[in-house]
Each structure stands twice: as structure tokens, then as C-alpha cells.
Amino acid sequence: MENKLLLEAFGSGQITDQQMDNVMETLANGLLLYDEGSSITADDFLSRLEFRPAGAQLAAAKEFFALAVQLCRRFRDEQSYETLQDCLSLQLDLWRADLLDLKDWLAWLEQAVDGQMALPDYDFPALLQQPHLPDGFMIQDFHDLLLGMLEAQPGQPWAVQQRNQLYERLGVGRQ
């Protein structure tokens, strides 16, 4: 399965930068409206867009959100669904920062749907050697911690290694 319509519509200018941002934000934030991924539909995503897609835009959005629904179905148990939400939110931030290419993000989504890759899984208390982390400490918190460490001490080997591994697990630089 390839999600080419979205790339084509964006690349040809049929979907503007602002509209693409809205599509990707709708993916990342739409999952928060559901407790798990067994009931969300493509129409649920489409209805949350700030613009009304038509023609090529609509076809691209439908194809993309159909992929999103498959992703939600694959990771519909509570823990996986929370991790998926966290990953998508961080991926949106990375995409907005021009660290995650749209093509790579779509490839990551497709591989996740097809079972070719798993969501990042961390034992944060063991990894960080801190048995008492705040409740709900997740991947995005870990990313923020790594960035803080790198801001305080640029090039810190452990933080660079962990950041790079996290980025790889989220599709950054995947081709």
C-alpha cells in the first residue's frame, strides 16, 4: 500500500503548506478524542479539518485518513494507542521543524500498518536510572529531556545516541 495521492497533491501545490499542516495535525490530535482505536473512522478525521477538501484534495485526504484508521486498528489496545498518540504528536513536531520528511513519515505510517515496524518501546525508569518519574512520562517527555540535555551540553554522547535512535524509530531519515 502506498499513500501517493497526498504526496502528489502536496508536491503539485493542490494542497497548500497550511492545509498539509492541518491534515497532519488532525492525524496527530484526532486520536486524542478516542479512548482506543477501534471506532475512529476516516470521516471522523475529515470532519475535523479546518478546510473543506474537494477534488484531488479530498481523494488525497480520504486515502491518507484510511491509512490512519488502519493504523489505529493495529494499535487499538490502550497502551499501544497511547504510545501511538505520543509518537504522532512528536512526529508532527519533528515534521514542523523540518526534521521529518513527509515521504519518510508516510513510509513510517505504512510500515507500522503493515506490521513491518513496532512502536518505540522504552523502560524509562531503567534507561534514565530514575525509579520515580512523573506519571505519564512518555516518548515526547523523553525527547524534551534529551533536547534539554543537548542544550546544556551540546554533543553529549549518550543524549545524541538516544536522540538519534529515537528519531530513527520515528522515521526520520527513513527512505
mmCIF file of C-alpha atoms in Angstrom:
data_model
loop_
_atom_site.group_PDB
_atom_site.id
_atom_site.type_symbol
_atom_site.label_atom_id
_atom_site.label_comp_id
_atom_site.label_asym_id
_atom_site.label_seq_id
_atom_site.Cartn_x
_atom_site.Cartn_y
_atom_site.Cartn_z
ATOM 1 C CA MET A 1 0.000 0.000 0.000
ATOM 2 C CA GLU A 2 1.366 3.392 -0.920
ATOM 3 C CA ASN A 3 -0.168 6.683 0.042
ATOM 4 C CA LYS A 4 0.840 8.586 -3.064
ATOM 5 C CA LEU A 5 -2.119 10.907 -3.527
ATOM 6 C CA LEU A 6 -1.183 13.070 -0.551
ATOM 7 C CA LEU A 7 2.422 13.434 -1.714
ATOM 8 C CA GLU A 8 1.291 14.228 -5.251
ATOM 9 C CA ALA A 9 -1.318 16.771 -4.140
ATOM 10 C CA PHE A 10 1.153 18.462 -1.802
ATOM 11 C CA GLY A 11 4.011 18.371 -4.292
ATOM 12 C CA SER A 12 1.862 19.858 -7.056
ATOM 13 C CA GLY A 13 0.502 22.630 -4.855
ATOM 14 C CA GLN A 14 -3.058 21.282 -4.825
ATOM 15 C CA ILE A 15 -2.680 21.127 -1.049
ATOM 16 C CA THR A 16 -1.024 24.192 0.462
ATOM 17 C CA ASP A 17 1.507 24.160 3.284
ATOM 18 C CA GLN A 18 -1.181 25.366 5.694
ATOM 19 C CA GLN A 19 -3.628 22.676 4.559
ATOM 20 C CA MET A 20 -0.967 19.965 4.844
ATOM 21 C CA ASP A 21 -0.170 21.157 8.344
ATOM 22 C CA ASN A 22 -3.878 20.906 9.171
ATOM 23 C CA VAL A 23 -4.072 17.357 7.749
ATOM 24 C CA MET A 24 -1.063 16.205 9.751
ATOM 25 C CA GLU A 25 -2.225 17.982 12.917
ATOM 26 C CA THR A 26 -5.644 16.361 12.524
ATOM 27 C CA LEU A 27 -3.929 12.971 12.414
ATOM 28 C CA ALA A 28 -1.811 13.676 15.483
ATOM 29 C CA ASN A 29 -4.568 15.226 17.576
ATOM 30 C CA GLY A 30 -7.621 13.346 16.314
ATOM 31 C CA LEU A 31 -6.682 10.219 18.207
ATOM 32 C CA LEU A 32 -6.996 12.089 21.494
ATOM 33 C CA LEU A 33 -10.782 12.154 21.056
ATOM 34 C CA TYR A 34 -10.998 8.369 21.360
ATOM 35 C CA ASP A 35 -10.109 6.028 24.202
ATOM 36 C CA GLU A 36 -8.787 3.433 21.786
ATOM 37 C CA GLY A 37 -8.593 2.920 18.054
ATOM 38 C CA SER A 38 -11.430 0.560 17.253
ATOM 39 C CA SER A 39 -14.126 3.135 16.471
ATOM 40 C CA ILE A 40 -12.381 6.080 14.785
ATOM 41 C CA THR A 41 -13.188 6.486 11.072
ATOM 42 C CA ALA A 42 -11.740 8.379 8.141
ATOM 43 C CA ASP A 43 -14.816 10.626 8.241
ATOM 44 C CA ASP A 44 -14.010 11.482 11.864
ATOM 45 C CA PHE A 45 -10.649 12.834 10.725
ATOM 46 C CA LEU A 46 -12.102 14.547 7.655
ATOM 47 C CA SER A 47 -14.746 16.315 9.721
ATOM 48 C CA ARG A 48 -12.049 17.869 11.914
ATOM 49 C CA LEU A 49 -10.164 19.544 9.061
ATOM 50 C CA GLU A 50 -10.243 23.331 9.090
ATOM 51 C CA PHE A 51 -10.708 23.386 5.309
ATOM 52 C CA ARG A 52 -13.171 21.516 3.120
ATOM 53 C CA PRO A 53 -11.180 19.407 0.682
ATOM 54 C CA ALA A 54 -12.550 18.842 -2.807
ATOM 55 C CA GLY A 55 -11.360 17.016 -5.905
ATOM 56 C CA ALA A 56 -7.734 15.897 -5.629
ATOM 57 C CA GLN A 57 -7.529 17.250 -2.083
ATOM 58 C CA LEU A 58 -10.461 15.125 -0.978
ATOM 59 C CA ALA A 59 -9.137 11.987 -2.663
ATOM 60 C CA ALA A 60 -5.727 12.505 -1.032
ATOM 61 C CA ALA A 61 -7.209 13.187 2.402
ATOM 62 C CA LYS A 62 -9.500 10.153 2.195
ATOM 63 C CA GLU A 63 -6.624 7.876 1.186
ATOM 64 C CA PHE A 64 -4.452 9.260 3.974
ATOM 65 C CA PHE A 65 -7.097 9.029 6.674
ATOM 66 C CA ALA A 66 -7.983 5.491 5.574
ATOM 67 C CA LEU A 67 -4.340 4.663 6.326
ATOM 68 C CA ALA A 68 -4.690 6.424 9.688
ATOM 69 C CA VAL A 69 -7.719 4.282 10.531
ATOM 70 C CA GLN A 70 -5.773 1.110 9.729
ATOM 71 C CA LEU A 71 -3.008 2.373 11.991
ATOM 72 C CA CYS A 72 -5.495 2.961 14.812
ATOM 73 C CA ARG A 73 -6.932 -0.527 14.376
ATOM 74 C CA ARG A 74 -3.492 -2.089 14.566
ATOM 75 C CA PHE A 75 -2.634 -0.281 17.786
ATOM 76 C CA ARG A 76 -6.073 -0.245 19.393
ATOM 77 C CA ASP A 77 -5.167 -1.650 22.814
ATOM 78 C CA GLU A 78 -4.949 1.114 25.407
ATOM 79 C CA GLN A 79 -1.174 1.153 25.964
ATOM 80 C CA SER A 80 -0.281 0.935 22.267
ATOM 81 C CA TYR A 81 -2.859 3.574 21.383
ATOM 82 C CA GLU A 82 -1.376 5.984 23.948
ATOM 83 C CA THR A 83 2.111 5.322 22.594
ATOM 84 C CA LEU A 84 0.836 5.864 19.045
ATOM 85 C CA GLN A 85 -0.695 9.205 20.065
ATOM 86 C CA ASP A 86 2.591 10.232 21.639
ATOM 87 C CA CYS A 87 4.603 9.172 18.585
ATOM 88 C CA LEU A 88 2.319 11.007 16.166
ATOM 89 C CA SER A 89 2.437 14.157 18.266
ATOM 90 C CA LEU A 90 6.236 14.098 18.353
ATOM 91 C CA GLN A 91 6.373 13.294 14.636
ATOM 92 C CA LEU A 92 4.208 16.358 13.965
ATOM 93 C CA ASP A 93 6.697 18.481 15.916
ATOM 94 C CA LEU A 94 9.610 16.936 14.013
ATOM 95 C CA TRP A 95 7.849 17.481 10.687
ATOM 96 C CA ARG A 96 7.139 21.117 11.557
ATOM 97 C CA ALA A 97 10.821 21.531 12.472
ATOM 98 C CA ASP A 98 11.795 20.089 9.051
ATOM 99 C CA LEU A 99 13.480 17.108 10.693
ATOM 100 C CA LEU A 100 10.952 14.540 9.453
ATOM 101 C CA ASP A 101 10.257 14.494 5.738
ATOM 102 C CA LEU A 102 6.654 13.913 4.680
ATOM 103 C CA LYS A 103 7.667 10.987 2.480
ATOM 104 C CA ASP A 104 9.521 9.381 5.396
ATOM 105 C CA TRP A 105 6.594 9.954 7.746
ATOM 106 C CA LEU A 106 4.199 8.319 5.307
ATOM 107 C CA ALA A 107 6.610 5.406 4.876
ATOM 108 C CA TRP A 108 6.735 5.010 8.673
ATOM 109 C CA LEU A 109 2.923 5.020 8.870
ATOM 110 C CA GLU A 110 2.634 2.420 6.102
ATOM 111 C CA GLN A 111 5.280 0.188 7.687
ATOM 112 C CA ALA A 112 3.512 0.452 11.033
ATOM 113 C CA VAL A 113 0.195 -0.543 9.451
ATOM 114 C CA ASP A 114 1.829 -3.447 7.616
ATOM 115 C CA GLY A 115 3.468 -4.706 10.820
ATOM 116 C CA GLN A 116 6.974 -4.069 9.477
ATOM 117 C CA MET A 117 7.903 -1.937 12.428
ATOM 118 C CA ALA A 118 6.885 -1.594 16.032
ATOM 119 C CA LEU A 119 6.216 1.487 18.077
ATOM 120 C CA PRO A 120 9.167 2.681 20.144
ATOM 121 C CA ASP A 121 9.166 0.926 23.497
ATOM 122 C CA TYR A 122 11.159 2.224 26.440
ATOM 123 C CA ASP A 123 11.632 1.294 30.066
ATOM 124 C CA PHE A 124 12.224 4.901 31.082
ATOM 125 C CA PRO A 125 12.943 4.306 34.802
ATOM 126 C CA ALA A 126 15.680 1.800 33.891
ATOM 127 C CA LEU A 127 17.014 3.802 30.944
ATOM 128 C CA LEU A 128 17.183 7.041 32.903
ATOM 129 C CA GLN A 129 18.134 5.304 36.160
ATOM 130 C CA GLN A 130 15.309 7.183 37.884
ATOM 131 C CA PRO A 131 12.790 4.880 39.545
ATOM 132 C CA HIS A 132 10.292 7.688 40.205
ATOM 133 C CA LEU A 133 9.473 9.528 37.008
ATOM 134 C CA PRO A 134 6.343 11.685 36.767
ATOM 135 C CA ASP A 135 3.129 9.801 35.983
ATOM 136 C CA GLY A 136 2.540 9.648 32.261
ATOM 137 C CA PHE A 137 6.209 10.150 31.327
ATOM 138 C CA MET A 138 6.282 9.165 27.668
ATOM 139 C CA ILE A 139 8.279 9.481 24.473
ATOM 140 C CA GLN A 140 7.671 13.179 23.985
ATOM 141 C CA ASP A 141 8.839 13.856 27.555
ATOM 142 C CA PHE A 142 11.948 11.777 26.852
ATOM 143 C CA HIS A 143 12.568 13.802 23.691
ATOM 144 C CA ASP A 144 12.235 17.067 25.627
ATOM 145 C CA LEU A 145 14.645 15.743 28.255
ATOM 146 C CA LEU A 146 17.178 14.814 25.561
ATOM 147 C CA LEU A 147 16.904 18.227 23.919
ATOM 148 C CA GLY A 148 17.388 19.901 27.297
ATOM 149 C CA MET A 149 20.489 17.815 27.929
ATOM 150 C CA LEU A 150 21.860 18.703 24.496
ATOM 151 C CA GLU A 151 21.134 22.375 25.008
ATOM 152 C CA ALA A 152 23.023 22.325 28.311
ATOM 153 C CA GLN A 153 25.863 20.188 26.955
ATOM 154 C CA PRO A 154 25.917 20.059 23.129
ATOM 155 C CA GLY A 155 27.280 16.819 21.756
ATOM 156 C CA GLN A 156 26.746 14.857 24.986
ATOM 157 C CA PRO A 157 27.304 11.339 23.586
ATOM 158 C CA TRP A 158 24.530 9.493 25.438
ATOM 159 C CA ALA A 159 21.917 12.145 24.620
ATOM 160 C CA VAL A 160 22.983 12.286 20.968
ATOM 161 C CA GLN A 161 22.836 8.499 20.695
ATOM 162 C CA GLN A 162 19.402 8.297 22.339
ATOM 163 C CA ARG A 163 18.013 11.171 20.244
ATOM 164 C CA ASN A 164 19.300 9.612 17.032
ATOM 165 C CA GLN A 165 17.857 6.211 17.944
ATOM 166 C CA LEU A 166 14.507 7.791 18.792
ATOM 167 C CA TYR A 167 14.470 9.712 15.521
ATOM 168 C CA GLU A 168 15.269 6.546 13.602
ATOM 169 C CA ARG A 169 12.411 4.725 15.352
ATOM 170 C CA LEU A 170 10.072 7.558 14.333
ATOM 171 C CA GLY A 171 11.064 7.518 10.666
ATOM 172 C CA VAL A 172 13.464 10.454 10.496
ATOM 173 C CA GLY A 173 15.788 9.859 7.579
ATOM 174 C CA ARG A 174 13.986 6.663 6.529
ATOM 175 C CA GLN A 175 13.910 6.097 2.797
#
